[in-house]
Amino acid sequence: MTGGSIVSAAPDLVSGCLAVIQRLLTAATRRKTWHNHKAALTAYLHTNIPHNLRQRLQERVLADWRVYDTVTLRLLELLFSSATSSLELIYVRTFYRDGFVNLLPRLTGLTHLRIQDPVWTLSRRQLGVTLVSISKMTYLRVLTLQYCGHDALLAAAGASCPHLQVVDMMGARGVTDEGVWSLVTVKPGGWGGSGLTALEEDIVRKKSIAVRLGKCWGAAVKSITSKLVFALMEPKDPKLLKHMRSDEEDSFCWSRCTSSLIRVDLRCTNVTPVGVAILKQALLTRARIEHDSIRE
């Protein structure tokens, strides 16, 4: 076999090996001894298979982007780790949603998270676990939570994901102007990690997401009015703008993700033109905002 033939055959060889491993793992998950051997099998996989191949194996397991049986969920339990770089789903069967959400805290190295399930509304518990999970995904660049997005998740992303480039919440009725504000602003001094602690305390100790969001929105009510005036004022009075900016800086700071966001999709959400106006001011001019009443 020539050198060129070896190179061309390499992808097929890797694919074939991954197919064999998938069959072996699938057989293991179906055995009655699964729970006894799960820890040892997980350790063996993470020690002997490079993370990039585990990512490819995960993509094979989720070839149709669905979690609809116990075997699939167990395979993900074996493969998910902090080295997992991307996850895309279009459907999670009702019986497996709690189990799937319980795996999300492992994915601290995720850069792309896409969930596009039109029939999934996160329960209170699922929302809490997802909130804490996103708060730890500090490398996240693409966050797509179509239909199941929520204001609390936008708040977590704005506080903890400084590299966000795309936020897609299309069809998520739990997303409002409050969530937009939480995405693009933080309290002064909130970049040092204290935001994450507050989020975790709300979920683990207070068991109430509404408490944090209520405080965040209540502190921002006065600023929203000035932001809307700031967005619509033409021509802009430099003295007035300087005064408004001074007042706003006392109550909030732009979150770091505002410098990297290039696309935000808010179609079919409960975001109003006020939220869109805030986004237009917070993001760079090249950013694309998609909303029912405006598309840029």
Coordinates of C-alpha atoms in Angstrom, one line a residue:
M1 CA 0.0 0.0 0.0
T2 CA 1.4 3.4 -1.0
G3 CA 1.7 6.3 1.4
G4 CA -1.2 8.1 -0.2
S5 CA -3.4 5.1 0.2
I6 CA -2.5 4.8 3.9
V7 CA -3.4 8.5 4.4
S8 CA -6.7 8.1 2.6
A9 CA -7.5 5.0 4.5
A10 CA -6.9 6.5 7.9
P11 CA -10.3 8.2 8.3
D12 CA -12.0 4.9 7.4
L13 CA -9.8 3.1 9.9
V14 CA -10.7 5.5 12.7
S15 CA -14.4 5.3 11.8
G16 CA -14.3 1.6 11.8
C17 CA -12.6 1.4 15.2
L18 CA -15.1 3.9 16.7
A19 CA -18.0 1.7 15.3
V20 CA -16.5 -1.4 17.1
I21 CA -16.1 0.5 20.3
Q22 CA -19.6 1.8 20.1
R23 CA -21.0 -1.7 19.7
L24 CA -18.9 -3.0 22.7
L25 CA -20.1 -0.1 24.9
T26 CA -23.7 -0.6 23.8
A27 CA -23.5 -4.2 24.8
A28 CA -22.0 -3.3 28.1
T29 CA -24.8 -0.8 28.9
R30 CA -27.4 -3.5 28.3
R31 CA -26.0 -5.9 30.8
K32 CA -27.4 -6.3 34.3
T33 CA -23.9 -5.7 35.6
W34 CA -23.8 -2.2 34.1
H35 CA -24.0 -0.3 37.5
N36 CA -21.2 -2.4 39.0
H37 CA -18.8 -1.8 36.1
K38 CA -19.8 1.8 35.1
A39 CA -17.1 3.5 37.1
A40 CA -14.3 1.3 35.9
L41 CA -15.5 1.5 32.3
T42 CA -15.7 5.3 32.4
A43 CA -12.1 5.6 33.9
Y44 CA -10.8 3.2 31.2
L45 CA -12.4 5.3 28.4
H46 CA -11.2 8.6 29.6
T47 CA -7.7 7.2 30.2
N48 CA -7.2 5.3 26.9
I49 CA -9.2 7.2 24.3
P50 CA -8.2 10.8 23.4
H51 CA -10.9 13.4 24.0
N52 CA -11.2 14.2 20.3
L53 CA -12.1 10.6 19.6
R54 CA -14.5 10.5 22.5
Q55 CA -16.2 13.6 20.9
R56 CA -16.5 11.8 17.6
L57 CA -17.9 8.7 19.4
Q58 CA -20.5 10.9 21.1
E59 CA -21.5 12.3 17.7
R60 CA -22.0 8.7 16.5
V61 CA -24.1 7.9 19.5
L62 CA -26.2 11.1 18.8
A63 CA -26.2 10.6 15.0
D64 CA -29.9 11.6 14.9
W65 CA -29.6 14.2 17.6
R66 CA -32.0 12.4 19.9
V67 CA -32.0 10.9 23.4
Y68 CA -34.9 8.5 23.4
D69 CA -33.7 5.4 25.2
T70 CA -31.8 4.2 28.3
V71 CA -28.8 2.9 26.2
T72 CA -28.2 6.4 24.6
L73 CA -28.3 8.1 28.0
R74 CA -25.9 5.5 29.5
L75 CA -23.5 6.0 26.6
L76 CA -23.5 9.7 27.2
E77 CA -22.9 9.1 30.9
L78 CA -19.7 7.3 29.9
L79 CA -18.6 9.8 27.3
F80 CA -19.4 13.2 28.8
S81 CA -16.5 15.0 30.6
S82 CA -14.9 18.4 30.9
A83 CA -13.1 17.7 27.6
T84 CA -16.4 17.5 25.7
S85 CA -16.4 20.4 23.2
S86 CA -19.9 20.4 21.7
L87 CA -23.4 19.0 22.1
E88 CA -26.3 19.2 19.8
L89 CA -29.8 17.8 20.4
I90 CA -33.2 18.2 18.8
Y91 CA -35.2 15.9 21.0
V92 CA -35.0 14.4 24.5
R93 CA -37.7 11.9 25.4
T94 CA -39.7 12.9 28.5
F95 CA -38.6 9.9 30.6
Y96 CA -34.9 10.8 30.2
R97 CA -34.9 14.6 30.6
D98 CA -34.0 14.5 34.3
G99 CA -31.2 12.0 33.7
F100 CA -29.8 14.0 30.8
V101 CA -29.9 17.3 32.7
N102 CA -28.0 15.7 35.5
L103 CA -25.1 15.1 33.1
L104 CA -24.8 18.8 32.1
P105 CA -22.6 19.9 35.1
R106 CA -19.8 17.7 33.7
L107 CA -19.6 19.8 30.5
T108 CA -17.4 22.6 31.8
G109 CA -15.3 22.7 28.7
L110 CA -18.2 23.0 26.2
T111 CA -17.9 25.6 23.5
H112 CA -21.1 24.8 21.6
L113 CA -24.4 23.9 23.2
R114 CA -27.5 23.5 21.0
I115 CA -30.8 22.2 22.3
Q116 CA -33.7 22.7 19.8
D117 CA -36.5 20.6 21.3
P118 CA -39.9 22.3 20.5
V119 CA -41.8 20.2 23.1
W120 CA -39.5 20.6 26.1
T121 CA -40.2 23.2 28.8
L122 CA -37.7 22.9 31.6
S123 CA -39.1 22.0 35.0
R124 CA -38.1 24.1 38.0
R125 CA -35.5 21.5 39.0
Q126 CA -34.2 21.1 35.4
L127 CA -33.9 24.9 35.1
G128 CA -31.9 25.0 38.4
V129 CA -29.4 22.4 37.3
T130 CA -29.1 23.9 33.8
L131 CA -28.5 27.3 35.4
V132 CA -25.6 26.1 37.5
S133 CA -24.2 24.2 34.6
I134 CA -24.1 27.2 32.2
S135 CA -22.5 29.2 35.0
K136 CA -19.6 26.9 34.8
M137 CA -19.3 26.8 30.9
T138 CA -16.8 29.6 30.8
Y139 CA -15.6 28.6 27.3
L140 CA -19.0 28.7 25.7
R141 CA -19.3 30.4 22.3
V142 CA -22.6 29.2 20.9
L143 CA -25.7 28.9 23.2
T144 CA -28.8 27.7 21.4
L145 CA -31.8 26.9 23.6
Q146 CA -34.7 27.2 21.2
Y147 CA -38.1 26.8 22.9
C148 CA -36.6 25.9 26.3
G149 CA -34.6 29.1 27.0
H150 CA -35.3 31.2 30.1
D151 CA -34.3 34.6 31.5
A152 CA -32.3 32.9 34.3
L153 CA -30.2 31.1 31.7
L154 CA -29.4 34.3 29.9
A155 CA -28.4 35.8 33.3
A156 CA -26.0 32.9 33.9
A157 CA -24.5 33.2 30.4
G158 CA -24.0 36.9 30.7
A159 CA -22.3 36.6 34.1
S160 CA -20.1 33.6 33.3
C161 CA -19.5 33.2 29.5
P162 CA -17.3 36.0 28.3
H163 CA -16.6 34.5 24.9
L164 CA -20.2 34.1 23.7
Q165 CA -20.7 34.7 20.0
V166 CA -24.2 33.4 19.3
V167 CA -27.2 33.3 21.5
D168 CA -30.3 31.7 20.0
M169 CA -33.5 31.7 22.1
M170 CA -36.0 31.4 19.2
G171 CA -39.4 30.2 20.4
A172 CA -38.5 30.5 24.1
R173 CA -41.5 32.1 25.8
G174 CA -39.5 32.2 29.1
V175 CA -37.3 34.9 27.6
T176 CA -38.3 38.6 28.2
D177 CA -36.7 42.0 28.4
E178 CA -35.5 41.0 31.9
G179 CA -33.4 38.2 30.4
V180 CA -31.9 40.5 27.8
W181 CA -30.9 43.0 30.4
S182 CA -29.3 40.2 32.5
L183 CA -27.4 38.9 29.5
V184 CA -25.7 42.2 28.6
T185 CA -25.2 43.8 32.1
V186 CA -23.6 42.9 35.4
K187 CA -23.4 44.7 38.7
P188 CA -20.2 46.6 39.2
G189 CA -17.5 44.3 40.4
G190 CA -19.4 41.2 39.2
W191 CA -16.7 40.0 36.9
G192 CA -14.5 38.6 39.6
G193 CA -16.6 35.4 40.1
S194 CA -19.0 36.6 42.7
G195 CA -21.9 36.3 40.2
L196 CA -21.4 32.6 40.1
T197 CA -21.6 32.3 43.8
A198 CA -24.8 34.3 43.9
L199 CA -26.3 32.0 41.3
E200 CA -25.4 28.9 43.1
E201 CA -26.7 30.2 46.4
D202 CA -30.0 31.0 44.8
I203 CA -30.4 27.5 43.5
V204 CA -28.9 25.4 46.2
R205 CA -29.8 27.4 49.3
K206 CA -32.8 29.6 48.4
K207 CA -34.2 27.3 45.8
S208 CA -35.7 30.3 44.0
I209 CA -34.5 31.7 40.7
A210 CA -37.1 34.4 40.9
V211 CA -35.4 36.0 43.9
R212 CA -32.3 36.8 42.0
L213 CA -34.1 37.9 38.9
G214 CA -36.4 40.1 40.8
K215 CA -33.5 41.9 42.4
C216 CA -31.7 42.3 39.1
W217 CA -34.7 43.6 37.3
G218 CA -35.7 45.9 40.2
A219 CA -32.3 47.6 40.2
A220 CA -32.5 48.1 36.4
V221 CA -35.9 49.7 36.0
K222 CA -34.7 53.2 36.1
S223 CA -31.8 52.5 33.8
I224 CA -34.1 50.9 31.2
T225 CA -36.0 54.1 30.7
S226 CA -32.8 56.1 30.1
K227 CA -31.4 53.4 27.8
L228 CA -34.5 53.5 25.6
V229 CA -34.2 57.3 25.4
F230 CA -30.5 56.9 24.7
A231 CA -31.3 54.5 21.9
L232 CA -34.0 56.6 20.2
M233 CA -32.6 60.1 20.7
E234 CA -31.6 61.8 17.5
P235 CA -29.5 63.9 17.3
K236 CA -27.7 63.0 20.5
D237 CA -26.8 65.7 23.0
P238 CA -23.2 65.1 24.2
K239 CA -23.8 66.7 27.6
L240 CA -27.0 64.7 28.2
L241 CA -25.3 61.5 27.0
K242 CA -22.4 62.1 29.3
H243 CA -24.8 62.6 32.2
M244 CA -26.8 59.5 31.4
R245 CA -23.7 57.3 31.1
S246 CA -22.5 58.6 34.4
D247 CA -25.8 57.7 36.1
E248 CA -25.8 54.2 34.4
E249 CA -22.3 53.4 35.4
D250 CA -23.3 53.7 39.0
S251 CA -25.9 50.9 38.7
F252 CA -24.5 48.4 36.1
C253 CA -21.6 47.5 33.8
W254 CA -21.8 45.9 30.4
S255 CA -21.0 42.2 30.6
R256 CA -17.9 41.0 28.8
C257 CA -19.8 38.9 26.3
T258 CA -21.1 42.2 24.7
S259 CA -17.8 42.6 22.9
S260 CA -17.9 39.1 21.3
L261 CA -21.6 38.6 20.5
I262 CA -22.3 38.7 16.8
R263 CA -25.8 37.2 16.6
V264 CA -28.8 37.1 19.0
D265 CA -32.0 35.4 17.9
L266 CA -35.1 36.5 19.9
R267 CA -37.8 35.6 17.4
C268 CA -41.1 34.3 18.9
T269 CA -40.0 35.2 22.5
N270 CA -41.6 37.7 24.9
V271 CA -38.9 40.3 24.3
T272 CA -40.3 43.7 23.4
P273 CA -38.8 46.6 21.4
V274 CA -37.4 47.9 24.7
G275 CA -35.2 44.7 25.0
V276 CA -34.2 45.1 21.4
A277 CA -33.2 48.7 22.0
I278 CA -31.0 47.7 25.0
L279 CA -29.3 45.1 22.8
K280 CA -28.6 47.6 20.1
Q281 CA -26.9 49.8 22.5
A282 CA -25.0 47.0 24.3
L283 CA -23.6 45.1 21.2
L284 CA -21.2 46.1 18.5
T285 CA -22.7 47.6 15.4
R286 CA -21.8 44.5 13.4
A287 CA -23.9 42.3 15.6
R288 CA -27.0 40.8 14.1
I289 CA -30.2 41.0 16.1
E290 CA -33.2 38.9 15.0
H291 CA -36.6 39.8 16.4
D292 CA -40.2 39.7 15.2
S293 CA -40.3 43.4 14.8
I294 CA -36.8 44.0 13.6
R295 CA -34.0 42.1 11.7
E296 CA -30.5 43.5 11.4

